[in-house]
Coordinates of C-alpha atoms in Angstrom, one line a residue:
X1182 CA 14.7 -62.8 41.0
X1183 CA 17.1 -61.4 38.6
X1184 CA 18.6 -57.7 39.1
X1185 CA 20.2 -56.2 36.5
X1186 CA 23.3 -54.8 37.8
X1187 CA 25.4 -54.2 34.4
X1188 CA 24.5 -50.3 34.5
X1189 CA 25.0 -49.9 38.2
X1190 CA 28.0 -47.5 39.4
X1191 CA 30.2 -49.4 42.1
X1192 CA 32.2 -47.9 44.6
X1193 CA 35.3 -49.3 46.1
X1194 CA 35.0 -49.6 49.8
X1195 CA 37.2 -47.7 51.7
X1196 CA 38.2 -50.2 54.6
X1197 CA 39.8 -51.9 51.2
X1198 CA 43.6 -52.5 51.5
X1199 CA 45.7 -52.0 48.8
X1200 CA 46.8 -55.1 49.1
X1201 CA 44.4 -56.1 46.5
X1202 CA 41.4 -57.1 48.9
X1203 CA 39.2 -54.9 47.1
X1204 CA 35.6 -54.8 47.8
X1205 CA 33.2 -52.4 45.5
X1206 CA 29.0 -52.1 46.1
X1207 CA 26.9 -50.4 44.5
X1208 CA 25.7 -47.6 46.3
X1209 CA 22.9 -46.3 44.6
X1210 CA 21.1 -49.7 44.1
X1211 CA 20.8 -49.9 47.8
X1212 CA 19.3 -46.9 48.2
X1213 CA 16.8 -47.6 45.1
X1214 CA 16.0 -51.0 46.1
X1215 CA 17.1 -51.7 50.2
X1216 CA 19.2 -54.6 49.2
X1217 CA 23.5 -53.8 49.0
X1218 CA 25.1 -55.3 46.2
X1219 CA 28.5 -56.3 47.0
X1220 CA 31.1 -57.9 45.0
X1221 CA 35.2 -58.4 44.1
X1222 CA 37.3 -55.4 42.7
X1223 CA 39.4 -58.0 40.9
X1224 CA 36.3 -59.8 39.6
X1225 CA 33.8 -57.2 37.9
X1226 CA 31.8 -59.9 36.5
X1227 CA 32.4 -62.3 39.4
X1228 CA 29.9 -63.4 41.3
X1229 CA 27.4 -60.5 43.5
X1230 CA 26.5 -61.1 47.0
X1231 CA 23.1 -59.4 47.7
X1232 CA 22.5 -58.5 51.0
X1233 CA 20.2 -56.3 53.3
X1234 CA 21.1 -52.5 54.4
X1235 CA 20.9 -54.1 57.7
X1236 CA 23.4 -57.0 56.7
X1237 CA 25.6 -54.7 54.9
X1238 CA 25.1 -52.5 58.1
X1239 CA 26.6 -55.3 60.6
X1240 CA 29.5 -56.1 57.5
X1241 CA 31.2 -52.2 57.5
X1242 CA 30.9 -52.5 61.8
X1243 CA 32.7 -55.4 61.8
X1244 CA 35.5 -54.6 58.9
X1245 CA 35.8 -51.5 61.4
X1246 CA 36.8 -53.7 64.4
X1247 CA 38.4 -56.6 63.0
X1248 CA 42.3 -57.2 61.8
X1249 CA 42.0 -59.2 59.2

């Protein structure tokens, strides 16, 4: 399955640092489609992990507990 993702607006997360740990999705993809595109600030046409609301759901609870 290929998405075309070269139009899509991406948003920078804002559990981010600013130590350059950047992580953008795509918000209005996921609501369009269900699946959360998710990729590297520093690498815009890096590689894009595709994962589920849920998924994505489960990723921002986690970054909003954890330390690292």
């Amino acid at each position: 399955m290929r998405v075309e993702l070269a139009t899509a607006e991406w948003t920078k997360s804002s559990y981010s640092g600013n130590g350059g740990q950047c992580v953008e999705w795509a918000p209005a993809h996921a609501s369009a489609t269900g699946i959360v595109p998710v990729r590297d600030s520093k690498r815009p046409d890096g590689p894009v992990l595709m994962v589920s609301t849920t998924a994505f759901t489960g990723l921002v609870a986690l970054a909003k507990t954890s330390d690292i």
